[in-house]
Amino acid sequence: TEATKSPNEMVQFHAMQLLYQIKQHDRLGVSKLVQQYAERNTLKSPLALVLLIRYTTKLLHDEANEGRSSGSIQDGSPMAKAGYSFLESSLRHKSEMVVYEAARSICNLPKMEPQDLVPAISVLQLFLSSAKPTVRFASMRTLAAVANVHPRVVSKCNEDLEALIGDGNRSIATLAITTLLKTGSENSVDRLLKQISAFLTDIADEYKITVVRSLQQLCLTYPSKHRVLVGFLSNTVYL
């Protein structure tokens, strides 16, 4: 416990890890550990805070899986409410690492209502314009996962996603396209296809397969566009 007060960030990180290893089979002990450090705000190490966020997230998942929380997490037990509050407050931390981990954790929580995801989505949207490819990719991957369940929440990022179609990192560009195909409206299909056709000529087959699968799903989402989409697919086979 004393080591968590060390000014050395790596010492704090290893101390938090060791405390969890000691208490991991004691649910009440882990709960107290998380509550203690979340409330005190004494951890200065970003790595230690990332661990605390993960431990908090695991407790929230366990509570939902074991039926302790019947509805939304925010309507659950005091521990669940405190845990969610800690994750949300972590979105305002100065470290990108901590902010991203908090946003990812919120997006992955069970039984989340769309409005509960808005703070995390807003942070991830800002990260899409980061100069760091790793930050853009991590944010893009998380948004792509959320779009599978809550496409309307992610649709507010569509303008930023379209800007990433031309990203030099093909993985980021592919994720941006497949996410846009999930979040775009029926009216935007034709415009998206024009952008995608230019993109497909520059990527490897593995990325083309991912895009084609997303287009296949789009056919099912907007049946009235199936002729346009099938025609586009038939042309892409020869790219």
CSV table of C-alpha atoms in Angstrom, one decimal:
chain,number,residue,atom,x,y,z
A,1,THR,CA,0.0,0.0,0.0
A,2,GLU,CA,2.8,2.4,0.8
A,3,ALA,CA,4.4,1.8,-2.6
A,4,THR,CA,1.3,3.2,-4.3
A,5,LYS,CA,2.2,6.5,-2.8
A,6,SER,CA,5.7,6.5,-4.4
A,7,PRO,CA,6.6,9.4,-6.8
A,8,ASN,CA,7.9,6.8,-9.2
A,9,GLU,CA,5.2,5.9,-11.7
A,10,MET,CA,6.5,2.4,-12.4
A,11,VAL,CA,6.6,1.6,-8.6
A,12,GLN,CA,2.9,2.7,-8.4
A,13,PHE,CA,2.1,0.5,-11.4
A,14,HIS,CA,3.7,-2.6,-10.0
A,15,ALA,CA,2.3,-1.9,-6.5
A,16,MET,CA,-1.3,-1.8,-7.9
A,17,GLN,CA,-0.7,-4.9,-9.9
A,18,LEU,CA,0.6,-6.8,-6.8
A,19,LEU,CA,-2.3,-5.6,-4.6
A,20,TYR,CA,-4.8,-6.9,-7.1
A,21,GLN,CA,-2.9,-10.3,-7.4
A,22,ILE,CA,-3.2,-10.6,-3.6
A,23,LYS,CA,-6.9,-9.8,-3.5
A,24,GLN,CA,-8.1,-11.2,-6.9
A,25,HIS,CA,-10.0,-14.1,-5.3
A,26,ASP,CA,-11.7,-11.9,-2.7
A,27,ARG,CA,-14.5,-10.0,-4.5
A,28,LEU,CA,-15.1,-7.7,-1.5
A,29,GLY,CA,-11.3,-7.1,-1.2
A,30,VAL,CA,-11.1,-6.1,-4.9
A,31,SER,CA,-14.2,-3.9,-4.5
A,32,LYS,CA,-12.6,-2.1,-1.6
A,33,LEU,CA,-9.3,-1.7,-3.4
A,34,VAL,CA,-11.0,-0.1,-6.4
A,35,GLN,CA,-13.2,2.1,-4.3
A,36,GLN,CA,-10.3,3.3,-2.1
A,37,TYR,CA,-8.1,4.4,-5.0
A,38,ALA,CA,-10.9,5.7,-7.2
A,39,GLU,CA,-12.1,8.0,-4.4
A,40,ARG,CA,-8.7,9.1,-3.1
A,41,ASN,CA,-7.3,10.1,-6.5
A,42,THR,CA,-3.8,9.4,-5.3
A,43,LEU,CA,-2.5,7.5,-8.3
A,44,LYS,CA,-0.3,9.6,-10.5
A,45,SER,CA,1.0,6.9,-12.8
A,46,PRO,CA,-1.1,6.6,-16.0
A,47,LEU,CA,-0.2,2.8,-16.2
A,48,ALA,CA,-1.5,2.3,-12.6
A,49,LEU,CA,-4.7,4.2,-13.5
A,50,VAL,CA,-5.2,2.0,-16.6
A,51,LEU,CA,-5.0,-1.0,-14.2
A,52,LEU,CA,-7.6,0.6,-11.9
A,53,ILE,CA,-9.9,1.2,-14.8
A,54,ARG,CA,-9.6,-2.4,-15.9
A,55,TYR,CA,-10.3,-3.7,-12.4
A,56,THR,CA,-13.3,-1.4,-12.1
A,57,THR,CA,-14.6,-2.6,-15.5
A,58,LYS,CA,-14.3,-6.2,-14.5
A,59,LEU,CA,-16.3,-5.6,-11.3
A,60,LEU,CA,-19.0,-3.9,-13.3
A,61,HIS,CA,-19.1,-6.8,-15.8
A,62,ASP,CA,-19.3,-9.3,-12.9
A,63,GLU,CA,-22.1,-7.5,-11.3
A,64,ALA,CA,-24.1,-7.5,-14.6
A,65,ASN,CA,-23.4,-11.1,-15.4
A,66,GLU,CA,-24.3,-12.3,-11.9
A,67,GLY,CA,-27.7,-10.5,-12.0
A,68,ARG,CA,-27.0,-7.9,-9.4
A,69,SER,CA,-27.8,-5.2,-11.9
A,70,SER,CA,-31.2,-5.8,-13.6
A,71,GLY,CA,-31.2,-2.6,-15.7
A,72,SER,CA,-28.7,0.0,-16.8
A,73,ILE,CA,-25.5,0.1,-14.8
A,74,GLN,CA,-26.3,3.6,-13.7
A,75,ASP,CA,-29.4,2.3,-12.1
A,76,GLY,CA,-27.6,-0.5,-10.3
A,77,SER,CA,-25.9,-0.9,-6.9
A,78,PRO,CA,-24.0,1.9,-5.2
A,79,MET,CA,-20.8,0.2,-6.2
A,80,ALA,CA,-21.9,0.1,-9.9
A,81,LYS,CA,-22.8,3.8,-9.9
A,82,ALA,CA,-19.5,4.7,-8.2
A,83,GLY,CA,-17.6,2.5,-10.7
A,84,TYR,CA,-19.3,4.2,-13.7
A,85,SER,CA,-18.7,7.6,-12.2
A,86,PHE,CA,-15.0,6.8,-11.9
A,87,LEU,CA,-14.8,5.7,-15.5
A,88,GLU,CA,-16.6,8.8,-16.7
A,89,SER,CA,-14.3,11.1,-14.7
A,90,SER,CA,-11.3,9.3,-16.2
A,91,LEU,CA,-12.4,10.7,-19.6
A,92,ARG,CA,-11.1,14.0,-18.4
A,93,HIS,CA,-7.6,12.9,-17.4
A,94,LYS,CA,-4.6,14.5,-19.0
A,95,SER,CA,-3.1,11.2,-20.2
A,96,GLU,CA,-4.3,9.9,-23.6
A,97,MET,CA,-3.7,6.4,-22.4
A,98,VAL,CA,-6.0,6.8,-19.4
A,99,VAL,CA,-8.7,8.6,-21.4
A,100,TYR,CA,-8.7,5.9,-24.2
A,101,GLU,CA,-8.9,3.1,-21.7
A,102,ALA,CA,-11.8,4.7,-19.9
A,103,ALA,CA,-13.7,5.4,-23.2
A,104,ARG,CA,-13.1,1.8,-24.4
A,105,SER,CA,-14.2,0.4,-21.1
A,106,ILE,CA,-17.5,2.4,-21.1
A,107,CYS,CA,-18.2,1.3,-24.7
A,108,ASN,CA,-17.7,-2.3,-23.7
A,109,LEU,CA,-19.9,-2.2,-20.6
A,110,PRO,CA,-23.1,-4.4,-20.7
A,111,LYS,CA,-26.6,-3.0,-20.7
A,112,MET,CA,-25.5,0.5,-21.7
A,113,GLU,CA,-28.1,2.9,-23.1
A,114,PRO,CA,-27.1,4.9,-26.1
A,115,GLN,CA,-27.1,8.2,-24.2
A,116,ASP,CA,-24.7,6.7,-21.6
A,117,LEU,CA,-22.1,6.1,-24.4
A,118,VAL,CA,-22.1,9.8,-25.6
A,119,PRO,CA,-19.3,11.0,-23.4
A,120,ALA,CA,-17.0,8.2,-24.5
A,121,ILE,CA,-18.0,8.5,-28.1
A,122,SER,CA,-17.2,12.3,-28.0
A,123,VAL,CA,-13.7,11.6,-26.7
A,124,LEU,CA,-13.1,8.9,-29.3
A,125,GLN,CA,-14.2,11.3,-32.0
A,126,LEU,CA,-11.6,13.8,-30.9
A,127,PHE,CA,-8.9,11.1,-31.1
A,128,LEU,CA,-9.8,10.4,-34.7
A,129,SER,CA,-7.9,13.6,-35.6
A,130,SER,CA,-4.8,12.7,-33.6
A,131,ALA,CA,-1.4,13.0,-35.2
A,132,LYS,CA,-0.5,9.6,-33.7
A,133,PRO,CA,-1.6,6.6,-35.9
A,134,THR,CA,-1.8,4.3,-32.9
A,135,VAL,CA,-4.4,6.7,-31.3
A,136,ARG,CA,-6.4,7.0,-34.5
A,137,PHE,CA,-6.4,3.2,-35.0
A,138,ALA,CA,-7.4,2.4,-31.4
A,139,SER,CA,-10.2,4.9,-31.5
A,140,MET,CA,-11.4,3.7,-34.9
A,141,ARG,CA,-11.4,0.1,-33.8
A,142,THR,CA,-13.5,0.9,-30.7
A,143,LEU,CA,-16.0,3.0,-32.7
A,144,ALA,CA,-16.3,0.2,-35.3
A,145,ALA,CA,-17.2,-2.2,-32.5
A,146,VAL,CA,-19.8,0.2,-31.1
A,147,ALA,CA,-21.3,0.7,-34.5
A,148,ASN,CA,-22.3,-3.0,-34.6
A,149,VAL,CA,-24.7,-2.4,-31.7
A,150,HIS,CA,-25.4,1.3,-31.7
A,151,PRO,CA,-24.8,2.7,-35.2
A,152,ARG,CA,-26.8,5.9,-34.6
A,153,VAL,CA,-24.6,6.9,-31.7
A,154,VAL,CA,-21.5,6.6,-33.9
A,155,SER,CA,-23.2,8.4,-36.8
A,156,LYS,CA,-22.3,11.7,-35.2
A,157,CYS,CA,-18.7,10.9,-36.2
A,158,ASN,CA,-19.4,10.3,-39.9
A,159,GLU,CA,-17.7,13.5,-41.1
A,160,ASP,CA,-14.5,12.6,-39.2
A,161,LEU,CA,-14.8,9.0,-40.5
A,162,GLU,CA,-15.0,10.1,-44.1
A,163,ALA,CA,-11.8,12.1,-43.6
A,164,LEU,CA,-10.0,8.9,-42.6
A,165,ILE,CA,-10.9,7.1,-45.8
A,166,GLY,CA,-7.7,8.7,-47.3
A,167,ASP,CA,-5.6,7.8,-44.2
A,168,GLY,CA,-2.1,6.5,-45.1
A,169,ASN,CA,-2.7,3.6,-42.7
A,170,ARG,CA,-4.8,1.1,-44.7
A,171,SER,CA,-6.1,-0.6,-41.5
A,172,ILE,CA,-7.5,2.8,-40.3
A,173,ALA,CA,-9.0,3.6,-43.7
A,174,THR,CA,-10.7,0.1,-43.9
A,175,LEU,CA,-12.2,0.4,-40.5
A,176,ALA,CA,-13.5,3.9,-41.4
A,177,ILE,CA,-15.2,2.6,-44.5
A,178,THR,CA,-16.7,-0.4,-42.9
A,179,THR,CA,-18.0,1.7,-40.0
A,180,LEU,CA,-19.5,4.3,-42.4
A,181,LEU,CA,-21.3,1.5,-44.2
A,182,LYS,CA,-23.0,0.7,-40.9
A,183,THR,CA,-23.7,4.2,-39.7
A,184,GLY,CA,-24.5,6.0,-43.0
A,185,SER,CA,-28.1,6.7,-44.2
A,186,GLU,CA,-29.7,5.3,-47.3
A,187,ASN,CA,-29.2,8.7,-49.0
A,188,SER,CA,-25.4,8.5,-48.5
A,189,VAL,CA,-24.9,5.1,-50.1
A,190,ASP,CA,-24.2,6.4,-53.6
A,191,ARG,CA,-21.6,8.9,-52.3
A,192,LEU,CA,-19.9,6.3,-50.2
A,193,LEU,CA,-19.6,3.9,-53.1
A,194,LYS,CA,-17.8,6.6,-55.2
A,195,GLN,CA,-15.3,7.1,-52.4
A,196,ILE,CA,-14.8,3.4,-51.9
A,197,SER,CA,-14.2,2.6,-55.5
A,198,ALA,CA,-11.1,4.7,-55.6
A,199,PHE,CA,-10.0,3.2,-52.2
A,200,LEU,CA,-10.3,-0.4,-53.4
A,201,THR,CA,-7.7,0.0,-56.1
A,202,ASP,CA,-5.0,0.7,-53.6
A,203,ILE,CA,-5.5,-2.0,-51.0
A,204,ALA,CA,-4.7,-5.7,-50.5
A,205,ASP,CA,-7.2,-8.5,-51.0
A,206,GLU,CA,-7.6,-9.0,-47.3
A,207,TYR,CA,-9.0,-5.5,-46.9
A,208,LYS,CA,-11.2,-5.8,-49.9
A,209,ILE,CA,-12.8,-8.9,-48.4
A,210,THR,CA,-13.7,-6.9,-45.3
A,211,VAL,CA,-15.2,-4.1,-47.3
A,212,VAL,CA,-17.2,-6.5,-49.5
A,213,ARG,CA,-18.7,-8.2,-46.4
A,214,SER,CA,-19.8,-4.8,-45.1
A,215,LEU,CA,-21.4,-4.1,-48.5
A,216,GLN,CA,-23.2,-7.4,-48.3
A,217,GLN,CA,-24.7,-6.4,-45.0
A,218,LEU,CA,-25.6,-3.1,-46.4
A,219,CYS,CA,-27.7,-4.8,-49.0
A,220,LEU,CA,-29.8,-6.4,-46.2
A,221,THR,CA,-30.1,-3.1,-44.4
A,222,TYR,CA,-31.3,-1.1,-47.4
A,223,PRO,CA,-33.0,-3.5,-49.8
A,224,SER,CA,-34.0,-0.7,-52.2
A,225,LYS,CA,-30.3,-0.2,-52.9
A,226,HIS,CA,-29.5,-3.8,-53.7
A,227,ARG,CA,-29.2,-3.2,-57.5
A,228,VAL,CA,-26.7,-0.5,-57.0
A,229,LEU,CA,-24.7,-2.4,-54.4
A,230,VAL,CA,-24.7,-5.7,-56.4
A,231,GLY,CA,-23.6,-3.8,-59.5
A,232,PHE,CA,-20.8,-2.2,-57.5
A,233,LEU,CA,-19.8,-5.6,-56.1
A,234,SER,CA,-19.6,-7.2,-59.5
A,235,ASN,CA,-17.2,-4.5,-60.7
A,236,THR,CA,-15.0,-4.7,-57.6
A,237,VAL,CA,-14.3,-8.4,-58.3
A,238,TYR,CA,-11.9,-7.4,-61.1
A,239,LEU,CA,-10.1,-4.7,-59.1
